[in-house]
Coordinates of C-alpha atoms in Angstrom, one line a residue:
M188 CA -14.7 -12.3 29.1
N189 CA -14.1 -15.6 31.3
M190 CA -9.8 -13.7 33.7
N191 CA -10.4 -17.6 35.8
R192 CA -10.6 -20.0 32.0
G193 CA -7.9 -22.4 32.7
V194 CA -7.3 -21.6 35.5
T195 CA -6.8 -25.5 38.6
C196 CA -6.2 -25.0 42.0
K197 CA -3.6 -27.0 41.8
P198 CA -0.7 -25.4 44.7
Q199 CA 1.9 -25.2 42.0
S200 CA -0.8 -23.1 40.2
L201 CA -1.7 -20.4 43.1
I202 CA 0.8 -18.2 42.8
L203 CA -0.9 -17.9 39.1
A204 CA -4.8 -17.5 40.6
V205 CA -3.2 -15.2 43.1
A206 CA -1.8 -13.1 40.4
I207 CA -5.1 -13.3 38.1
S208 CA -7.7 -12.0 41.0
A209 CA -5.3 -9.3 41.4
A210 CA -5.3 -9.1 37.8
L211 CA -9.6 -8.8 38.4
L212 CA -9.1 -5.8 41.6
A213 CA -6.3 -3.6 39.2
S214 CA -8.2 -0.8 37.7
S215 CA -7.2 2.1 41.1
S216 CA -3.8 0.9 39.0
L217 CA -3.0 -0.3 35.2
Q218 CA -6.5 -0.8 34.2
A219 CA -7.0 3.1 36.2
Q220 CA -7.1 4.7 32.6
E221 CA -8.9 2.2 30.6
K222 CA -12.6 2.5 30.3
E223 CA -15.0 -0.8 28.9
L224 CA -14.7 -1.5 25.5
D225 CA -16.0 -3.7 22.9
P226 CA -13.6 -6.4 21.7
G227 CA -13.8 -3.8 18.6
S228 CA -12.9 -0.8 20.3
T229 CA -9.6 -2.1 21.6
A230 CA -8.7 -3.7 17.8
Y231 CA -9.0 -0.8 16.0
S232 CA -6.7 1.7 18.8
G233 CA -4.0 -1.6 18.9
A234 CA -4.2 -1.1 15.1
P235 CA -0.2 -1.4 13.9
S236 CA 2.2 1.4 14.5
G237 CA 3.8 2.8 11.4
I238 CA 7.0 4.0 13.9
D239 CA 9.8 0.9 12.4
P240 CA 11.1 -1.1 15.9
D241 CA 14.8 -1.4 14.0
T242 CA 15.0 2.8 14.4
T243 CA 14.8 2.7 17.7
P244 CA 18.0 2.1 20.2
N245 CA 17.3 -0.7 22.4
M246 CA 16.8 0.6 27.0
M247 CA 18.3 -2.6 28.4
T248 CA 18.9 -1.4 31.7
S249 CA 20.3 -3.1 35.2
E250 CA 17.0 -2.3 36.8
G251 CA 15.0 -4.8 34.5
P252 CA 14.6 -8.5 34.1
A253 CA 18.3 -9.6 32.2
M254 CA 17.1 -10.3 28.5
T255 CA 19.6 -11.1 25.5
V256 CA 19.2 -9.2 22.4
E257 CA 17.5 -11.1 20.5
E258 CA 14.8 -11.1 23.5
F259 CA 14.6 -7.8 23.6
D260 CA 14.1 -7.1 20.2
H261 CA 11.7 -9.6 19.3
G262 CA 9.7 -7.8 22.5
K263 CA 10.2 -4.3 20.6
K264 CA 8.7 -5.4 17.9
I265 CA 6.0 -7.1 19.8
F266 CA 5.3 -4.4 21.4
F267 CA 4.6 -1.7 17.5
E268 CA 2.8 -4.3 16.5
R269 CA 1.2 -5.0 19.3
C270 CA 0.8 -3.0 21.8
A271 CA 2.0 0.6 21.0
G272 CA -1.2 1.6 19.3
C273 CA -2.9 1.9 22.9
H274 CA -0.4 2.1 25.5
G275 CA 1.7 5.1 23.5
V276 CA 5.3 4.4 21.8
L277 CA 6.7 5.5 25.6
R278 CA 3.7 3.6 27.2
K279 CA 2.9 6.8 29.0
G280 CA -1.7 5.4 28.1
A281 CA -4.4 6.2 26.1
T282 CA -6.6 3.8 25.0
G283 CA -5.0 1.2 27.8
A284 CA -3.2 2.4 30.6
A285 CA 0.3 3.4 31.4
L286 CA 3.1 0.3 31.9
T287 CA 6.2 3.0 32.5
T288 CA 8.8 1.3 34.7
D289 CA 7.8 2.8 38.4
I290 CA 4.3 0.2 37.0
T291 CA 5.7 -2.6 35.1
R292 CA 8.7 -3.1 38.1
E293 CA 6.4 -3.5 40.4
R294 CA 3.2 -5.0 39.8
G295 CA 6.5 -7.8 38.6
D296 CA 5.8 -10.8 36.6
A297 CA 2.6 -12.7 38.0
Y298 CA 0.7 -9.9 37.5
L299 CA 2.1 -9.2 34.0
H300 CA 2.1 -13.0 33.5
A301 CA -1.3 -12.4 34.0
F302 CA -2.6 -9.8 32.5
I303 CA -1.1 -10.5 28.8
T304 CA -2.7 -13.9 29.5
Y305 CA -6.1 -13.4 30.4
G306 CA -6.7 -9.6 29.8
S307 CA -8.4 -7.6 31.6
P308 CA -12.4 -6.4 31.5
A309 CA -11.3 -3.2 30.3
G310 CA -10.6 -3.9 26.9
M311 CA -7.4 -5.4 27.3
P312 CA -7.1 -8.9 24.9
N313 CA -6.1 -12.4 25.9
W314 CA -3.3 -12.1 24.1
G315 CA -2.1 -15.1 25.7
T316 CA -6.0 -17.4 25.4
S317 CA -6.7 -16.4 23.1
G318 CA -2.9 -18.1 21.5
D319 CA -1.4 -14.7 19.8
L320 CA 1.3 -15.1 21.9
T321 CA 3.2 -17.8 23.3
E322 CA 4.0 -18.2 26.0
D323 CA 7.6 -17.8 24.7
E324 CA 7.2 -14.4 23.6
I325 CA 4.6 -13.6 26.8
N326 CA 7.7 -14.6 29.0
I327 CA 9.7 -12.1 26.7
M328 CA 7.1 -9.3 27.1
I329 CA 7.4 -9.2 30.5
R330 CA 10.8 -8.5 31.2
Y331 CA 10.4 -6.2 28.3
L332 CA 8.2 -4.1 29.8
Q333 CA 10.3 -4.0 33.1
H334 CA 12.4 -2.4 31.0
E335 CA 12.3 1.1 29.7
P336 CA 10.9 1.9 26.5
P337 CA 13.0 2.1 23.4
T338 CA 12.4 5.8 22.6
P339 CA 11.9 6.3 17.9
P340 CA 14.1 8.3 16.0
E341 CA 13.5 11.8 16.3
W342 CA 12.6 14.1 12.6
G343 CA 13.6 17.2 11.8
M344 CA 13.9 19.7 8.5
A345 CA 17.5 17.1 7.7
E346 CA 15.6 13.9 7.8
M347 CA 12.0 15.0 5.9
M348 CA 13.9 17.0 3.3
D349 CA 16.4 13.8 2.7
T350 CA 13.3 12.6 2.0
W351 CA 11.5 15.5 -0.2
E352 CA 11.3 14.4 -3.7
V353 CA 9.1 16.6 -6.3
Q354 CA 8.8 14.2 -9.0
V355 CA 6.6 16.9 -11.3
P356 CA 8.5 20.4 -10.5
V357 CA 5.4 23.0 -10.9
E358 CA 6.2 24.5 -14.5
D359 CA 6.3 21.4 -16.0
R360 CA 2.7 20.7 -14.2
P361 CA -1.1 21.8 -17.6
T362 CA -1.6 24.7 -17.5
Q363 CA -5.2 23.0 -17.7
K364 CA -7.4 20.2 -17.3
L365 CA -6.6 17.1 -19.9
N366 CA -8.8 15.1 -19.1
D367 CA -12.2 14.2 -19.4
Y368 CA -13.3 13.0 -15.8
N369 CA -15.7 14.5 -13.4
I370 CA -12.9 16.2 -11.1
E371 CA -15.8 16.7 -8.7
N372 CA -17.2 12.8 -8.5
I373 CA -13.7 11.1 -8.3
F374 CA -13.6 9.4 -5.4
S375 CA -10.0 8.8 -3.5
V376 CA -10.1 5.1 -1.9
T377 CA -7.4 3.7 0.8
L378 CA -6.5 0.1 -0.6
R379 CA -5.4 0.2 3.3
D380 CA -2.4 -3.3 3.2
A381 CA -1.7 -2.5 0.0
G382 CA 0.1 0.9 0.6
E383 CA -2.2 2.2 -1.9
I384 CA -5.1 4.8 -3.2
A385 CA -7.4 4.6 -6.3
L386 CA -8.8 7.1 -7.3
I387 CA -12.6 5.8 -9.0
D388 CA -14.6 8.0 -11.3
G389 CA -17.3 8.5 -9.6
D390 CA -19.9 8.2 -13.0
T391 CA -18.3 5.6 -14.4
K392 CA -17.3 3.1 -11.7
E393 CA -14.4 2.4 -13.3
I394 CA -10.9 2.5 -11.6
I395 CA -8.4 5.1 -12.7
N396 CA -6.0 5.1 -11.9
I397 CA -4.1 2.8 -8.5
I398 CA -1.2 4.5 -6.6
K399 CA 1.5 3.2 -4.8
T400 CA 1.2 5.7 -0.9
G401 CA 2.2 4.5 2.0
Y402 CA 1.4 2.2 4.5
A403 CA -1.9 2.2 5.6
V404 CA -3.3 5.8 4.2
H405 CA -5.1 6.9 6.8
I406 CA -7.1 11.0 5.2
S407 CA -7.9 12.0 2.1
R408 CA -8.1 15.8 1.4
M409 CA -8.1 18.4 -1.3
S410 CA -6.6 21.2 -1.7
A411 CA -9.3 24.5 -1.9
S412 CA -9.6 24.8 -5.5
G413 CA -10.1 20.9 -5.8
R414 CA -6.7 20.1 -8.1
Y415 CA -4.5 18.5 -5.6
L416 CA -5.2 16.0 -3.8
F417 CA -3.7 14.7 -0.2
V418 CA -3.4 11.9 1.7
I419 CA -0.8 10.8 4.2
G420 CA -0.3 7.2 5.9
R421 CA 0.5 5.9 9.1
D422 CA 4.4 5.3 7.8
A423 CA 3.6 9.6 8.0
K424 CA 4.0 9.4 3.9
I425 CA 2.7 12.1 2.0
N426 CA 1.4 11.5 -1.3
L427 CA 0.8 15.7 -4.0
I428 CA -2.1 13.9 -6.8
D429 CA -2.2 16.3 -9.4
L430 CA -6.2 15.9 -11.0
W431 CA -5.8 17.6 -13.3
M432 CA -2.7 15.4 -14.6
E433 CA -3.8 13.8 -18.2
V434 CA -3.4 10.4 -16.2
P435 CA -3.7 11.6 -12.0
E436 CA -0.7 10.4 -10.6
T437 CA 1.9 12.0 -7.5
V438 CA 3.1 14.6 -8.9
A439 CA 5.2 15.4 -5.0
S440 CA 6.4 13.6 -2.2
I441 CA 7.2 13.8 1.8
K442 CA 7.7 11.7 4.3
M443 CA 6.9 14.7 8.0
G444 CA 8.0 11.6 10.5
L445 CA 7.4 8.2 11.8
E446 CA 3.9 7.7 11.9
A447 CA 1.1 10.0 11.7
R448 CA -2.5 10.4 10.8
S449 CA -3.5 13.9 9.8
V450 CA -3.1 16.0 6.5
E451 CA -4.9 19.9 5.5
T452 CA -5.1 22.4 3.3
S453 CA -5.3 26.5 3.2
K454 CA -8.8 27.5 2.6
F455 CA -8.8 30.7 3.3
K456 CA -9.7 33.4 0.9
G457 CA -6.1 34.5 0.0
Y458 CA -4.6 31.5 1.0
E459 CA -6.6 28.9 -1.5
D460 CA -4.0 25.9 -1.6
K461 CA -1.1 28.0 -0.4
Y462 CA -0.2 25.9 3.1
A463 CA -0.4 22.3 3.9
I464 CA -0.3 20.9 7.3
A465 CA 0.2 17.4 8.4
G466 CA 0.5 16.0 12.2
A467 CA 2.3 13.5 13.3
Y468 CA 2.2 10.7 15.7
W469 CA 5.5 10.0 16.1
P470 CA 7.4 12.3 16.5
P471 CA 4.7 15.1 18.8
Q472 CA 4.6 17.4 15.9
F473 CA 3.3 19.5 12.8
V474 CA 4.8 20.6 9.7
I475 CA 3.3 23.3 7.8
M476 CA 4.5 22.3 4.1
D477 CA 4.0 24.8 0.5
G478 CA 0.4 23.6 -0.8
D479 CA 2.0 22.7 -4.9
T480 CA 5.7 21.1 -3.8
L481 CA 5.4 19.9 0.3
E482 CA 8.7 22.0 1.3
P483 CA 8.1 21.5 3.9
Q484 CA 8.5 25.3 6.2
K485 CA 7.9 25.4 9.3
I486 CA 8.0 22.2 12.1
V487 CA 6.1 23.0 15.7
S488 CA 6.6 20.6 18.1
T489 CA 3.2 19.8 20.5
R490 CA 5.1 18.2 23.4
G491 CA 4.1 19.9 26.5
M492 CA 1.4 19.3 29.4
T493 CA -1.7 18.9 29.6
V494 CA -5.3 20.2 30.5
D495 CA -6.6 18.6 33.6
T496 CA -3.4 17.8 35.9
Q497 CA -1.0 19.4 34.2
E498 CA 1.6 16.8 33.7
Y499 CA 3.8 17.1 31.1
H500 CA 3.5 14.4 28.7
P501 CA 6.3 14.0 26.7
E502 CA 3.8 12.0 23.2
P503 CA 0.9 14.2 22.2
R504 CA -0.3 12.9 19.7
V505 CA -2.0 15.4 16.7
A506 CA -5.4 13.9 15.7
A507 CA -7.3 15.7 13.2
I508 CA -6.9 18.6 11.8
V509 CA -9.4 21.2 10.4
A510 CA -8.9 24.6 7.6
S511 CA -10.5 27.7 9.2
H512 CA -13.3 29.2 6.5
E513 CA -13.1 32.6 9.4
Y514 CA -9.0 32.7 9.3
P515 CA -5.8 32.1 7.8
E516 CA -5.1 29.4 10.5
F517 CA -5.2 25.7 11.3
I518 CA -6.9 24.5 13.5
V519 CA -4.5 21.1 15.3
N520 CA -6.4 18.4 18.4
V521 CA -3.5 17.2 19.5
K522 CA -5.1 13.9 22.2
E523 CA -2.9 13.0 25.3
T524 CA -2.6 16.8 26.2
G525 CA -6.5 17.6 25.4
K526 CA -5.7 21.2 23.8
I527 CA -7.0 22.5 20.1
L528 CA -4.2 24.5 18.8
L529 CA -5.2 27.9 16.2
V530 CA -2.5 28.1 14.7
N531 CA -1.8 31.9 12.2
Y532 CA -0.8 31.1 8.9
E533 CA 0.4 33.9 8.0
D534 CA 3.7 34.7 9.1
L535 CA 5.6 31.2 9.7
D536 CA 8.9 33.4 10.7
N537 CA 6.6 34.8 13.6
L538 CA 3.8 32.3 14.4
S539 CA 0.8 32.7 15.8
I540 CA -0.8 30.2 18.2
T541 CA -3.1 30.2 20.1
E542 CA -4.4 27.5 23.0
I543 CA -7.7 26.2 23.9
P544 CA -8.2 23.5 26.6
A545 CA -11.0 20.8 25.9
A546 CA -10.2 17.7 27.4
K547 CA -7.3 14.9 27.2
F548 CA -7.8 12.3 23.8
L549 CA -8.9 14.8 21.1
H550 CA -9.9 12.8 18.4
D551 CA -11.8 13.2 15.4
G552 CA -13.8 16.1 13.9
G553 CA -15.9 18.0 11.7
W554 CA -18.0 21.5 10.9
D555 CA -21.5 22.5 11.7
V556 CA -23.1 23.0 8.6
S557 CA -22.5 26.6 8.8
H558 CA -19.1 25.8 9.0
R559 CA -18.2 28.7 12.2
Y560 CA -18.1 26.0 14.8
F561 CA -15.4 22.2 14.7
L562 CA -16.4 19.7 16.6
T563 CA -14.9 17.9 17.9
A564 CA -14.6 13.8 19.9
A565 CA -12.9 13.9 23.1
N566 CA -12.9 9.5 23.5
Q567 CA -11.3 8.1 25.6
S568 CA -13.4 11.5 27.6
D569 CA -16.6 10.9 26.8
K570 CA -17.0 14.9 25.7
I571 CA -17.2 16.2 22.4
A572 CA -15.7 19.7 21.9
V573 CA -16.9 22.5 21.1
V574 CA -14.9 25.6 19.3
D575 CA -16.2 28.7 17.9
S576 CA -13.4 29.5 14.8
K577 CA -15.0 33.5 14.0
D578 CA -14.8 34.7 18.2
R579 CA -11.6 32.1 18.7
E580 CA -13.5 29.9 21.4
L581 CA -14.3 26.8 23.5
E582 CA -18.4 27.1 22.4
A583 CA -18.8 23.7 24.5
L584 CA -18.2 21.0 25.8
I585 CA -21.0 18.3 25.7
D586 CA -21.4 15.0 27.8
V587 CA -22.0 12.3 25.4
E588 CA -21.4 8.5 25.8
K589 CA -19.3 6.4 25.5
I590 CA -16.1 6.8 23.2
P591 CA -17.9 9.4 20.5
H592 CA -16.2 8.6 17.3
P593 CA -17.5 10.8 14.3
G594 CA -15.0 11.0 11.7
R595 CA -16.7 14.0 10.4
G596 CA -19.8 14.1 12.2
A597 CA -23.5 14.4 10.4
N598 CA -24.7 18.2 9.6
F599 CA -29.0 18.0 9.6
V600 CA -32.6 19.6 10.0
H601 CA -34.3 17.6 12.8
P602 CA -37.7 17.5 12.6
E603 CA -38.4 18.5 16.3
F604 CA -34.8 20.3 17.0
G605 CA -33.5 22.4 13.8
P606 CA -30.3 21.8 12.8
V607 CA -28.1 19.0 14.3
W608 CA -24.9 17.8 14.5
G609 CA -24.2 13.9 14.6
T610 CA -22.4 11.4 16.5
S611 CA -21.6 7.8 16.5
A612 CA -19.7 5.8 19.3
L613 CA -17.6 2.6 20.0
G614 CA -18.3 1.7 23.3
N615 CA -22.2 1.6 23.0
D616 CA -24.8 1.2 20.1
E617 CA -25.7 5.1 20.8
I618 CA -25.7 8.1 18.1
T619 CA -26.2 11.5 19.5
L620 CA -27.4 14.8 18.4
I621 CA -26.1 18.4 19.8
G622 CA -27.8 21.0 18.9
T623 CA -25.4 23.2 16.7
D624 CA -28.3 26.6 15.6
P625 CA -27.8 29.1 18.3
G626 CA -29.2 32.2 16.3
K627 CA -32.5 30.7 15.8
H628 CA -32.3 27.7 18.4
P629 CA -31.4 28.9 21.5
D630 CA -32.6 27.1 24.0
Q631 CA -31.6 23.2 21.9
A632 CA -27.6 24.6 20.8
W633 CA -24.7 22.9 21.8
K634 CA -26.8 20.4 23.9
V635 CA -27.4 16.9 23.5
V636 CA -31.6 16.9 22.0
S637 CA -31.5 13.8 21.2
I638 CA -30.1 10.2 21.0
L639 CA -31.1 7.2 18.4
K640 CA -30.0 3.8 19.4
G641 CA -28.3 2.0 16.5
Q642 CA -26.8 -2.0 15.5
G643 CA -24.6 -1.3 18.7
G644 CA -21.3 0.2 19.4
G645 CA -17.6 -0.7 17.4
S646 CA -19.5 2.6 14.8
L647 CA -16.8 4.4 13.2
F648 CA -18.6 6.4 10.8
I649 CA -21.9 8.8 10.5
K650 CA -23.3 10.2 7.4
T651 CA -25.9 11.8 5.7
H652 CA -25.8 15.1 2.8
P653 CA -28.1 18.0 2.2
Q654 CA -29.7 16.2 -0.6
S655 CA -31.1 12.9 0.8
T656 CA -33.3 12.0 3.7
N657 CA -31.1 9.2 5.3
L658 CA -28.9 8.5 7.8
W659 CA -26.4 6.2 7.4
V660 CA -24.8 4.3 10.8
D661 CA -21.4 1.5 10.7
S662 CA -20.8 -1.2 13.6
P663 CA -17.9 -3.1 11.6
L664 CA -16.0 -2.8 15.4
N665 CA -18.5 -4.6 16.5
P666 CA -17.8 -8.3 17.2
D667 CA -21.5 -9.2 15.4
E668 CA -21.3 -10.5 12.0
G669 CA -24.7 -9.7 11.1
I670 CA -23.7 -6.0 13.0
S671 CA -20.2 -5.5 11.0
Q672 CA -21.3 -6.3 8.6
S673 CA -24.4 -4.8 7.6
I674 CA -25.2 -0.5 7.8
A675 CA -28.4 0.8 9.2
V676 CA -30.3 3.6 7.8
F677 CA -32.8 5.6 9.6
D678 CA -35.0 8.7 7.2
I679 CA -34.0 11.8 9.4
N680 CA -38.2 13.0 8.2
N681 CA -39.4 9.4 10.8
L682 CA -36.4 8.7 13.3
D683 CA -38.8 7.7 15.7
A684 CA -39.8 4.5 13.2
G685 CA -35.6 3.6 14.1
F686 CA -33.7 1.7 11.6
K687 CA -33.3 -0.2 8.5
V688 CA -30.5 -2.6 7.7
L689 CA -29.3 -3.1 4.6
P690 CA -27.3 -7.2 4.8
I691 CA -24.3 -5.0 2.7
A692 CA -22.0 -8.1 2.5
E693 CA -24.2 -9.6 1.8
W694 CA -25.0 -7.6 -1.7
A695 CA -21.2 -7.4 -2.2
N696 CA -20.4 -12.1 -2.3
L697 CA -17.4 -11.6 -1.9
G698 CA -16.7 -15.5 -0.4
E699 CA -15.6 -16.0 3.5
G700 CA -13.7 -13.3 5.1
V701 CA -15.3 -10.6 7.9
K702 CA -16.1 -8.7 5.3
R703 CA -17.0 -5.1 7.7
V704 CA -19.3 -2.8 6.7
V705 CA -17.0 0.6 7.2
Q706 CA -17.6 4.8 6.3
P707 CA -20.1 6.0 4.0
E708 CA -19.8 8.2 1.6
Y709 CA -21.9 10.1 -0.4
N710 CA -21.0 10.8 -4.6
M711 CA -21.0 14.4 -5.4
A712 CA -24.6 14.6 -6.4
G713 CA -25.9 13.2 -2.6
D714 CA -28.0 10.0 -4.6
E715 CA -26.0 7.5 -3.7
V716 CA -24.3 6.1 -0.9
W717 CA -20.9 3.9 -1.1
F718 CA -19.6 0.9 1.5
S719 CA -16.7 -0.5 1.9
V720 CA -16.3 -4.8 2.4
W721 CA -13.6 -4.3 4.4
N722 CA -11.9 -7.7 4.8
G723 CA -9.0 -9.1 4.6
K724 CA -5.5 -8.5 2.9
E725 CA -5.7 -12.4 1.2
Q726 CA -9.5 -12.4 0.3
R727 CA -11.8 -10.6 -2.2
S728 CA -12.9 -7.0 -1.2
A729 CA -14.8 -4.8 -2.7
L730 CA -17.3 -1.3 -2.5
V731 CA -21.1 -1.4 -2.7
V732 CA -23.0 1.0 -4.3
V733 CA -26.4 1.8 -2.8
D734 CA -29.5 4.5 -4.3
D735 CA -30.0 6.5 -1.5
K736 CA -34.2 6.6 -2.6
T737 CA -35.1 4.1 -2.6
L738 CA -32.2 1.7 0.1
E739 CA -31.3 -0.9 -3.4
L740 CA -28.0 -2.5 -4.3
K741 CA -27.2 -0.3 -7.6
A742 CA -24.0 -1.7 -8.2
V743 CA -20.6 -3.8 -7.0
L744 CA -17.0 -3.2 -7.6
D745 CA -15.0 -6.0 -7.0
D746 CA -12.3 -5.3 -8.5
E747 CA -9.1 -7.7 -8.1
R748 CA -6.9 -4.3 -7.0
L749 CA -8.9 -3.1 -4.5
I750 CA -7.2 -4.9 -1.7
T751 CA -8.3 -4.1 1.8
P752 CA -11.3 -0.9 1.0
T753 CA -11.4 1.3 4.0
G754 CA -12.1 4.7 3.8
K755 CA -13.8 6.5 1.0
F756 CA -13.6 10.2 0.0
N757 CA -15.7 12.2 -2.5
V758 CA -14.1 14.9 -3.7
Y759 CA -16.1 17.3 -4.4
N760 CA -17.7 16.4 -0.6
T761 CA -14.6 16.7 0.1
T762 CA -13.1 20.5 -1.0
A763 CA -16.4 21.8 0.7
D764 CA -16.6 19.7 4.3
V765 CA -19.5 18.9 3.0
Y766 CA -21.6 16.1 5.2

């Protein structure tokens, strides 16, 4: 990025020029927590918050610059829509740098003007020169950032109970499956900007139902029995959907916070379908609920000390959650503190939590093929943490490059190194393979055994299947349209040959738009791979189905109801943790 774009040497701009120079040299202050990112990485992390800014009280003080209530409200709206995802609701920093008042007041108006207007090489967008913010809005943000951040309200049992609704009581639900669908091959597809999911029959490629959900569903998870589908939106609303109904529909719902990302259900023998758990970004907490009704049972805060400096953090968000197969436990990632919690649900009245220190900025991850080891990315720390769910301890902390984002990762048998788990990255083109078999391949276990080169950075998901010999890697956030609109596929038996590129967006034939190709997902049989072609809300989007054996186009689903499709989750693969 050219930070000096538009700057002259006229005397009246001397102060601004000095401020820009300061912005470039400020890696020891505001940029200390930032790394060089692909532009798409920042866009991904900086997506709008699910928190309504109107719910946060204003915090104008005499220590900050003068502002009207209207100006402060406008600044608050801009921050929640554009900034909170990177810098945190309380501005403590995560993907982006900390923007607390001790920093912003010290830096002053001229520095903040340059920082907001021109961005930084570390990934801060150039909000001014890009035209996203007007000069008046930049002026508002300069002053807004020098006031204390408004804190959203807490969300406890009373608030949850006010939103909890059982649309169909358990006793009124089917006692057997009432439809002819092959439930195990149904796909739950996020329709991000519509606040809906589409249930699609994987056999016929027909839409079964469009279900209204929370804003921007983040993930779909299945109950252990494969009957109930749980989806959670960024606004922390959870829908419980019964796939046994004649037409699958929501049977219970709850709003467990103001912003959230994760939901999971109990899978240990004897506890199947008994409990559900969801983790919030705000308030920083998780809640354990009844698995049949979503009635909240236990709320636990995640506020606490970080694993490195043991400094108190007021906003440690809950990221990935998985259900242990070894014990009646949930494994919970706490993002900003870098702690992995083993939450034992045998006795909710006397809840037992084991705390495993890992690395800050924990995000997503998944199981190895044995379902004993949980591999999870601490993405801004450039590490993969490995938890042994049987011995209940940290097995390894592995250095990787650069901002790993595996989704759930990909398990396969490498021709040379045996069983491996792979992750792609937001920050570069590397696909990192880690050995996962300490029994038969101890020399490779929990080490980086190979690094493949993909199309480029900006990858969100990597995928394979036990019935496939292909490894698929997306790059939807890469700034190069040729990369973001296509998919890379490797032959697992000939990885040295590199990847082939399939023009998924071109095959969709949608016309204008960004048309980002995201998240490969297999059908139950492992012979088809489904891709979302994610376009603008007012533009045509589609799902593209590819034959896994021939790598040829098999189907395009471009129903007008498929608005901004992103994540897709096959029922069988999600239930059985197949990836």
